[in-house]
mmCIF file of N, CA and C in Angstrom:
data_model
loop_
_atom_site.group_PDB
_atom_site.id
_atom_site.type_symbol
_atom_site.label_atom_id
_atom_site.label_comp_id
_atom_site.label_asym_id
_atom_site.label_seq_id
_atom_site.Cartn_x
_atom_site.Cartn_y
_atom_site.Cartn_z
ATOM 1 N N MET A 1 167.809 82.646 86.086
ATOM 2 C CA MET A 1 167.207 83.225 84.897
ATOM 3 C C MET A 1 165.691 83.334 85.056
ATOM 4 N N ARG A 2 165.077 82.276 85.585
ATOM 5 C CA ARG A 2 163.627 82.277 85.769
ATOM 6 C C ARG A 2 163.231 83.371 86.757
ATOM 7 N N GLY A 3 164.015 83.536 87.810
ATOM 8 C CA GLY A 3 163.745 84.568 88.802
ATOM 9 C C GLY A 3 163.804 85.959 88.206
ATOM 10 N N GLN A 4 164.745 86.199 87.307
ATOM 11 C CA GLN A 4 164.850 87.501 86.663
ATOM 12 C C GLN A 4 163.644 87.780 85.779
ATOM 13 N N VAL A 5 163.174 86.748 85.071
ATOM 14 C CA VAL A 5 161.996 86.917 84.205
ATOM 15 C C VAL A 5 160.769 87.245 85.043
ATOM 16 N N ILE A 6 160.606 86.527 86.155
ATOM 17 C CA ILE A 6 159.462 86.798 87.035
ATOM 18 C C ILE A 6 159.566 88.199 87.622
ATOM 19 N N PHE A 7 160.755 88.593 88.065
ATOM 20 C CA PHE A 7 160.952 89.921 88.643
ATOM 21 C C PHE A 7 160.634 91.016 87.632
ATOM 22 N N ILE A 8 161.128 90.878 86.420
ATOM 23 C CA ILE A 8 160.890 91.883 85.379
ATOM 24 C C ILE A 8 159.405 91.930 85.014
ATOM 25 N N SER A 9 158.757 90.754 84.974
ATOM 26 C CA SER A 9 157.318 90.726 84.671
ATOM 27 C C SER A 9 156.528 91.437 85.752
ATOM 28 N N LEU A 10 156.849 91.149 87.017
ATOM 29 C CA LEU A 10 156.152 91.812 88.118
ATOM 30 C C LEU A 10 156.418 93.309 88.134
ATOM 31 N N LEU A 11 157.626 93.702 87.829
ATOM 32 C CA LEU A 11 157.956 95.120 87.766
ATOM 33 C C LEU A 11 157.164 95.815 86.664
ATOM 34 N N ALA A 12 157.037 95.167 85.513
ATOM 35 C CA ALA A 12 156.275 95.748 84.404
ATOM 36 C C ALA A 12 154.791 95.857 84.760
ATOM 37 N N LEU A 13 154.243 94.828 85.412
ATOM 38 C CA LEU A 13 152.833 94.875 85.814
ATOM 39 C C LEU A 13 152.591 95.966 86.850
ATOM 40 N N THR A 14 153.485 96.088 87.793
ATOM 41 C CA THR A 14 153.341 97.115 88.826
ATOM 42 C C THR A 14 153.401 98.511 88.225
ATOM 43 N N THR A 15 154.318 98.719 87.324
ATOM 44 C CA THR A 15 154.449 100.021 86.675
ATOM 45 C C THR A 15 153.211 100.343 85.840
ATOM 46 N N ALA A 16 152.692 99.353 85.137
ATOM 47 C CA ALA A 16 151.505 99.573 84.306
ATOM 48 C C ALA A 16 150.287 99.856 85.175
ATOM 49 N N ALA A 17 150.150 99.137 86.279
ATOM 50 C CA ALA A 17 148.996 99.339 87.158
ATOM 51 C C ALA A 17 149.069 100.683 87.868
ATOM 52 N N ALA A 18 150.265 101.128 88.227
ATOM 53 C CA ALA A 18 150.409 102.405 88.927
ATOM 54 C C ALA A 18 150.069 103.575 88.019
ATOM 55 N N GLY A 19 150.233 103.429 86.730
ATOM 56 C CA GLY A 19 149.955 104.514 85.800
ATOM 57 C C GLY A 19 148.485 104.674 85.464
ATOM 58 N N GLN A 20 147.626 103.779 85.936
ATOM 59 C CA GLN A 20 146.200 103.825 85.601
ATOM 60 C C GLN A 20 145.424 104.525 86.705
ATOM 61 N N LYS A 21 145.559 105.797 86.800
ATOM 62 C CA LYS A 21 144.796 106.582 87.764
ATOM 63 C C LYS A 21 143.470 106.974 87.133
ATOM 64 N N VAL A 22 142.394 106.824 87.900
ATOM 65 C CA VAL A 22 141.075 107.212 87.428
ATOM 66 C C VAL A 22 140.771 108.599 87.991
ATOM 67 N N PRO A 23 140.657 109.613 87.142
ATOM 68 C CA PRO A 23 140.392 110.953 87.664
ATOM 69 C C PRO A 23 138.972 111.051 88.223
ATOM 70 N N HIS A 24 138.814 111.797 89.272
ATOM 71 C CA HIS A 24 137.496 112.015 89.859
ATOM 72 C C HIS A 24 137.460 113.407 90.456
ATOM 73 N N ASN A 25 136.246 113.888 90.626
ATOM 74 C CA ASN A 25 136.064 115.179 91.274
ATOM 75 C C ASN A 25 135.080 115.043 92.430
ATOM 76 N N LEU A 26 134.960 113.842 92.966
ATOM 77 C CA LEU A 26 134.060 113.615 94.080
ATOM 78 C C LEU A 26 134.732 114.021 95.389
ATOM 79 N N PRO A 27 133.977 114.583 96.322
ATOM 80 C CA PRO A 27 134.552 114.925 97.624
ATOM 81 C C PRO A 27 134.622 113.677 98.495
ATOM 82 N N VAL A 28 135.668 112.895 98.346
ATOM 83 C CA VAL A 28 135.759 111.624 99.050
ATOM 84 C C VAL A 28 136.854 111.655 100.099
ATOM 85 N N LEU A 29 136.669 110.828 101.114
ATOM 86 C CA LEU A 29 137.680 110.627 102.126
ATOM 87 C C LEU A 29 138.684 109.597 101.630
ATOM 88 N N PHE A 30 138.192 108.578 100.922
ATOM 89 C CA PHE A 30 139.027 107.509 100.389
ATOM 90 C C PHE A 30 138.364 106.969 99.133
ATOM 91 N N GLN A 31 139.143 106.659 98.108
ATOM 92 C CA GLN A 31 138.587 106.076 96.890
ATOM 93 C C GLN A 31 139.540 105.022 96.353
ATOM 94 N N TYR A 32 138.962 103.919 95.903
ATOM 95 C CA TYR A 32 139.726 102.815 95.336
ATOM 96 C C TYR A 32 139.021 102.374 94.066
ATOM 97 N N SER A 33 139.733 102.286 92.969
ATOM 98 C CA SER A 33 139.127 101.933 91.690
ATOM 99 C C SER A 33 139.844 100.749 91.069
ATOM 100 N N GLU A 34 139.053 99.836 90.543
ATOM 101 C CA GLU A 34 139.548 98.701 89.773
ATOM 102 C C GLU A 34 138.673 98.583 88.537
ATOM 103 N N PRO A 35 139.112 97.813 87.546
ATOM 104 C CA PRO A 35 138.262 97.657 86.373
ATOM 105 C C PRO A 35 136.894 97.044 86.700
ATOM 106 N N GLY A 36 136.834 96.183 87.723
ATOM 107 C CA GLY A 36 135.580 95.519 88.067
ATOM 108 C C GLY A 36 134.668 96.301 88.988
ATOM 109 N N HIS A 37 135.228 97.147 89.838
ATOM 110 C CA HIS A 37 134.397 97.884 90.792
ATOM 111 C C HIS A 37 135.148 99.096 91.329
ATOM 112 N N ASN A 38 134.371 100.003 91.918
ATOM 113 C CA ASN A 38 134.928 101.211 92.528
ATOM 114 C C ASN A 38 134.395 101.323 93.947
ATOM 115 N N VAL A 39 135.212 101.834 94.844
ATOM 116 C CA VAL A 39 134.803 102.067 96.221
ATOM 117 C C VAL A 39 135.115 103.514 96.556
ATOM 118 N N ALA A 40 134.137 104.217 97.101
ATOM 119 C CA ALA A 40 134.357 105.600 97.538
ATOM 120 C C ALA A 40 133.775 105.739 98.937
ATOM 121 N N VAL A 41 134.551 106.288 99.860
ATOM 122 C CA VAL A 41 134.115 106.506 101.231
ATOM 123 C C VAL A 41 133.961 108.009 101.429
ATOM 124 N N PHE A 42 132.745 108.431 101.733
ATOM 125 C CA PHE A 42 132.456 109.836 101.946
ATOM 126 C C PHE A 42 132.413 110.126 103.440
ATOM 127 N N ARG A 43 132.497 111.403 103.793
ATOM 128 C CA ARG A 43 132.469 111.819 105.185
ATOM 129 C C ARG A 43 131.336 112.819 105.358
ATOM 130 N N GLY A 44 130.546 112.649 106.381
ATOM 131 C CA GLY A 44 129.464 113.521 106.821
ATOM 132 C C GLY A 44 128.914 114.519 105.835
ATOM 133 N N ALA A 45 129.312 115.759 105.985
ATOM 134 C CA ALA A 45 128.780 116.846 105.159
ATOM 135 C C ALA A 45 129.135 116.650 103.692
ATOM 136 N N GLN A 46 130.298 116.060 103.423
ATOM 137 C CA GLN A 46 130.683 115.821 102.033
ATOM 138 C C GLN A 46 129.747 114.811 101.381
ATOM 139 N N LEU A 47 129.286 113.824 102.146
ATOM 140 C CA LEU A 47 128.327 112.859 101.609
ATOM 141 C C LEU A 47 127.021 113.566 101.263
ATOM 142 N N LYS A 48 126.554 114.429 102.139
ATOM 143 C CA LYS A 48 125.319 115.164 101.861
ATOM 144 C C LYS A 48 125.468 116.022 100.610
ATOM 145 N N GLN A 49 126.623 116.659 100.464
ATOM 146 C CA GLN A 49 126.857 117.486 99.282
ATOM 147 C C GLN A 49 126.901 116.634 98.022
ATOM 148 N N ALA A 50 127.549 115.480 98.102
ATOM 149 C CA ALA A 50 127.650 114.606 96.930
ATOM 150 C C ALA A 50 126.278 114.067 96.535
ATOM 151 N N ILE A 51 125.452 113.697 97.512
ATOM 152 C CA ILE A 51 124.096 113.224 97.221
ATOM 153 C C ILE A 51 123.279 114.349 96.606
ATOM 154 N N ALA A 52 123.390 115.552 97.185
ATOM 155 C CA ALA A 52 122.635 116.695 96.669
ATOM 156 C C ALA A 52 123.055 117.038 95.244
ATOM 157 N N ALA A 53 124.317 116.832 94.943
ATOM 158 C CA ALA A 53 124.807 117.131 93.593
ATOM 159 C C ALA A 53 124.530 115.998 92.620
ATOM 160 N N GLY A 54 123.977 114.889 93.119
ATOM 161 C CA GLY A 54 123.662 113.759 92.245
ATOM 162 C C GLY A 54 124.880 112.928 91.884
ATOM 163 N N LEU A 55 125.948 113.012 92.669
ATOM 164 C CA LEU A 55 127.178 112.297 92.360
ATOM 165 C C LEU A 55 127.188 110.877 92.901
ATOM 166 N N VAL A 56 126.281 110.562 93.819
ATOM 167 C CA VAL A 56 126.256 109.237 94.431
ATOM 168 C C VAL A 56 125.092 108.454 93.827
ATOM 169 N N PRO A 57 125.384 107.418 93.037
ATOM 170 C CA PRO A 57 124.304 106.648 92.435
ATOM 171 C C PRO A 57 123.556 105.837 93.489
ATOM 172 N N GLY A 58 122.254 105.655 93.251
ATOM 173 C CA GLY A 58 121.453 104.840 94.144
ATOM 174 C C GLY A 58 120.761 105.603 95.249
ATOM 175 N N PHE A 59 120.854 106.920 95.268
ATOM 176 C CA PHE A 59 120.191 107.700 96.297
ATOM 177 C C PHE A 59 119.048 108.530 95.722
ATOM 178 N N GLY A 60 118.382 107.999 94.718
ATOM 179 C CA GLY A 60 117.219 108.670 94.158
ATOM 180 C C GLY A 60 117.581 109.808 93.236
ATOM 181 N N ASN A 61 116.574 110.481 92.754
ATOM 182 C CA ASN A 61 116.756 111.588 91.821
ATOM 183 C C ASN A 61 116.842 112.878 92.612
ATOM 184 N N ARG A 62 118.019 113.169 93.147
ATOM 185 C CA ARG A 62 118.197 114.359 93.966
ATOM 186 C C ARG A 62 119.113 115.365 93.294
ATOM 187 N N ALA A 63 119.354 115.203 92.031
ATOM 188 C CA ALA A 63 120.300 116.069 91.337
ATOM 189 C C ALA A 63 119.855 117.525 91.442
ATOM 190 N N GLY A 64 120.755 118.366 91.856
ATOM 191 C CA GLY A 64 120.474 119.788 91.926
ATOM 192 C C GLY A 64 119.741 120.232 93.171
ATOM 193 N N LYS A 65 119.313 119.302 94.020
ATOM 194 C CA LYS A 65 118.583 119.674 95.228
ATOM 195 C C LYS A 65 119.549 119.790 96.395
ATOM 196 N N LYS A 66 119.281 120.746 97.262
ATOM 197 C CA LYS A 66 120.100 120.906 98.449
ATOM 198 C C LYS A 66 119.439 120.162 99.602
ATOM 199 N N ILE A 67 120.266 119.603 100.464
ATOM 200 C CA ILE A 67 119.744 118.941 101.648
ATOM 201 C C ILE A 67 119.499 120.008 102.703
ATOM 202 N N ASP A 68 118.294 120.014 103.258
ATOM 203 C CA ASP A 68 117.893 121.040 104.202
ATOM 204 C C ASP A 68 118.449 120.711 105.582
ATOM 205 N N THR A 69 119.344 121.530 106.047
ATOM 206 C CA THR A 69 119.888 121.383 107.396
ATOM 207 C C THR A 69 119.670 122.679 108.164
ATOM 208 N N SER A 70 118.487 123.208 108.030
ATOM 209 C CA SER A 70 118.188 124.498 108.642
ATOM 210 C C SER A 70 118.073 124.378 110.158
ATOM 211 N N ALA A 71 118.075 125.508 110.788
ATOM 212 C CA ALA A 71 117.981 125.557 112.245
ATOM 213 C C ALA A 71 116.651 124.986 112.730
ATOM 214 N N ALA A 72 115.589 125.172 111.954
ATOM 215 C CA ALA A 72 114.284 124.635 112.354
ATOM 216 C C ALA A 72 114.320 123.116 112.421
ATOM 217 N N ASP A 73 114.987 122.483 111.449
ATOM 218 C CA ASP A 73 115.109 121.033 111.471
ATOM 219 C C ASP A 73 115.910 120.571 112.678
ATOM 220 N N MET A 74 116.974 121.301 112.988
ATOM 221 C CA MET A 74 117.787 120.933 114.143
ATOM 222 C C MET A 74 117.003 121.096 115.443
ATOM 223 N N GLU A 75 116.215 122.156 115.526
ATOM 224 C CA GLU A 75 115.390 122.366 116.723
ATOM 225 C C GLU A 75 114.343 121.266 116.845
ATOM 226 N N ALA A 76 113.761 120.853 115.734
ATOM 227 C CA ALA A 76 112.778 119.771 115.769
ATOM 228 C C ALA A 76 113.426 118.472 116.226
ATOM 229 N N ASP A 77 114.638 118.221 115.782
ATOM 230 C CA ASP A 77 115.365 117.026 116.218
ATOM 231 C C ASP A 77 115.649 117.086 117.715
ATOM 232 N N LYS A 78 116.041 118.267 118.206
ATOM 233 C CA LYS A 78 116.302 118.418 119.639
ATOM 234 C C LYS A 78 115.023 118.213 120.452
ATOM 235 N N ALA A 79 113.905 118.762 119.962
ATOM 236 C CA ALA A 79 112.631 118.608 120.665
ATOM 237 C C ALA A 79 112.209 117.143 120.691
ATOM 238 N N ALA A 80 112.401 116.431 119.589
ATOM 239 C CA ALA A 80 112.051 115.014 119.541
ATOM 240 C C ALA A 80 112.932 114.211 120.494
ATOM 241 N N ALA A 81 114.214 114.554 120.563
ATOM 242 C CA ALA A 81 115.119 113.869 121.488
ATOM 243 C C ALA A 81 114.716 114.136 122.934
ATOM 244 N N ALA A 82 114.317 115.366 123.236
ATOM 245 C CA ALA A 82 113.881 115.708 124.588
ATOM 246 C C ALA A 82 112.602 114.952 124.938
ATOM 247 N N ALA A 83 111.688 114.834 123.981
ATOM 248 C CA ALA A 83 110.449 114.095 124.222
ATOM 249 C C ALA A 83 110.733 112.617 124.465
ATOM 250 N N ARG A 84 111.680 112.051 123.685
ATOM 251 C CA ARG A 84 112.046 110.650 123.916
ATOM 252 C C ARG A 84 112.669 110.463 125.297
ATOM 253 N N ALA A 85 113.528 111.410 125.698
ATOM 254 C CA ALA A 85 114.170 111.326 127.011
ATOM 255 C C ALA A 85 113.135 111.422 128.127
ATOM 256 N N ALA A 86 112.161 112.304 127.977
ATOM 257 C CA ALA A 86 111.108 112.446 128.986
ATOM 258 C C ALA A 86 110.269 111.177 129.073
ATOM 259 N N ALA A 87 109.944 110.585 127.923
ATOM 260 C CA ALA A 87 109.161 109.345 127.918
ATOM 261 C C ALA A 87 109.951 108.213 128.573
ATOM 262 N N ASP A 88 111.248 108.149 128.301
ATOM 263 C CA ASP A 88 112.086 107.133 128.942
ATOM 264 C C ASP A 88 112.131 107.336 130.457
ATOM 265 N N ALA A 89 112.233 108.596 130.904
ATOM 266 C CA ALA A 89 112.268 108.886 132.336
ATOM 267 C C ALA A 89 110.956 108.482 132.997
ATOM 268 N N ARG A 90 109.825 108.762 132.325
ATOM 269 C CA ARG A 90 108.530 108.355 132.878
ATOM 270 C C ARG A 90 108.422 106.838 132.969
ATOM 271 N N ALA A 91 108.919 106.142 131.951
ATOM 272 C CA ALA A 91 108.866 104.676 131.960
ATOM 273 C C ALA A 91 109.750 104.117 133.080
ATOM 274 N N ARG A 92 110.924 104.701 133.288
ATOM 275 C CA ARG A 92 111.793 104.243 134.381
ATOM 276 C C ARG A 92 111.139 104.495 135.740
ATOM 277 N N ALA A 93 110.500 105.655 135.892
ATOM 278 C CA ALA A 93 109.830 105.981 137.153
ATOM 279 C C ALA A 93 108.680 105.019 137.409
ATOM 280 N N ALA A 94 107.907 104.697 136.379
ATOM 281 C CA ALA A 94 106.794 103.756 136.533
ATOM 282 C C ALA A 94 107.309 102.371 136.897
ATOM 283 N N ALA A 95 108.413 101.944 136.293
ATOM 284 C CA ALA A 95 108.987 100.636 136.610
ATOM 285 C C ALA A 95 109.497 100.610 138.042
ATOM 286 N N ALA A 96 110.124 101.700 138.493
ATOM 287 C CA ALA A 96 110.620 101.769 139.864
ATOM 288 C C ALA A 96 109.468 101.737 140.860
ATOM 289 N N LYS A 97 108.369 102.433 140.534
ATOM 290 C CA LYS A 97 107.199 102.436 141.421
ATOM 291 C C LYS A 97 106.587 101.047 141.489
ATOM 292 N N ALA A 98 106.492 100.374 140.348
ATOM 293 C CA ALA A 98 105.926 99.025 140.327
ATOM 294 C C ALA A 98 106.798 98.072 141.145
ATOM 295 N N ALA A 99 108.114 98.215 141.046
ATOM 296 C CA ALA A 99 109.017 97.361 141.815
ATOM 297 C C ALA A 99 108.876 97.632 143.307
ATOM 298 N N ALA A 100 108.760 98.915 143.676
ATOM 299 C CA ALA A 100 108.586 99.275 145.087
ATOM 300 C C ALA A 100 107.268 98.732 145.620
ATOM 301 N N ASP A 101 106.190 98.825 144.823
ATOM 302 C CA ASP A 101 104.899 98.300 145.236
ATOM 303 C C ASP A 101 104.958 96.780 145.413
ATOM 304 N N ALA A 102 105.674 96.106 144.517
ATOM 305 C CA ALA A 102 105.804 94.651 144.617
ATOM 306 C C ALA A 102 106.576 94.268 145.868
ATOM 307 N N ARG A 103 107.621 95.018 146.204
ATOM 308 C CA ARG A 103 108.396 94.741 147.418
ATOM 309 C C ARG A 103 107.532 94.978 148.667
ATOM 310 N N ALA A 104 106.761 96.052 148.621
ATOM 311 C CA ALA A 104 105.873 96.356 149.773
ATOM 312 C C ALA A 104 104.827 95.269 149.945
ATOM 313 N N ALA A 105 104.268 94.774 148.854
ATOM 314 C CA ALA A 105 103.275 93.707 148.922
ATOM 315 C C ALA A 105 103.900 92.417 149.431
ATOM 316 N N ALA A 106 105.100 92.122 149.002
ATOM 317 C CA ALA A 106 105.798 90.914 149.459
ATOM 318 C C ALA A 106 106.122 91.033 150.949
ATOM 319 N N ALA A 107 106.514 92.229 151.396
ATOM 320 C CA ALA A 107 106.813 92.444 152.806
ATOM 321 C C ALA A 107 105.561 92.324 153.666
ATOM 322 N N ALA A 108 104.409 92.784 153.133
ATOM 323 C CA ALA A 108 103.156 92.692 153.868
ATOM 324 C C ALA A 108 102.708 91.236 153.996
ATOM 325 N N ARG A 109 102.914 90.443 152.962
ATOM 326 C CA ARG A 109 102.556 89.026 153.011
ATOM 327 C C ARG A 109 103.452 88.278 153.987
ATOM 328 N N ALA A 110 104.727 88.664 154.027
ATOM 329 C CA ALA A 110 105.674 87.976 154.899
ATOM 330 C C ALA A 110 105.435 88.321 156.364
ATOM 331 N N ALA A 111 104.854 89.446 156.638
ATOM 332 C CA ALA A 111 104.652 89.883 158.022
ATOM 333 C C ALA A 111 103.459 89.268 158.678
#
């Protein structure tokens, strides 16, 4: 008898909880809602759109503004990446030269 009461209670709770869908119009990959908190997982471009539309709280006052992803911005990012790569290559070359000089100096002392 006790088992039946527990089963019926759990069935009633499950049915009541399943009927509480929270409607949303956010472009989300995954969303989970409880009375205490909500979780929404956005994906790339959809996150940018949601922020631009002011749908994501905590990202400043960006309501109505579009996020600029123009070709000029992309070219600037590519140029900055190329500059970083060139600086890294120069640093590696300088380190290799310093190591070679140190080996040559050690060989000269040993001779």
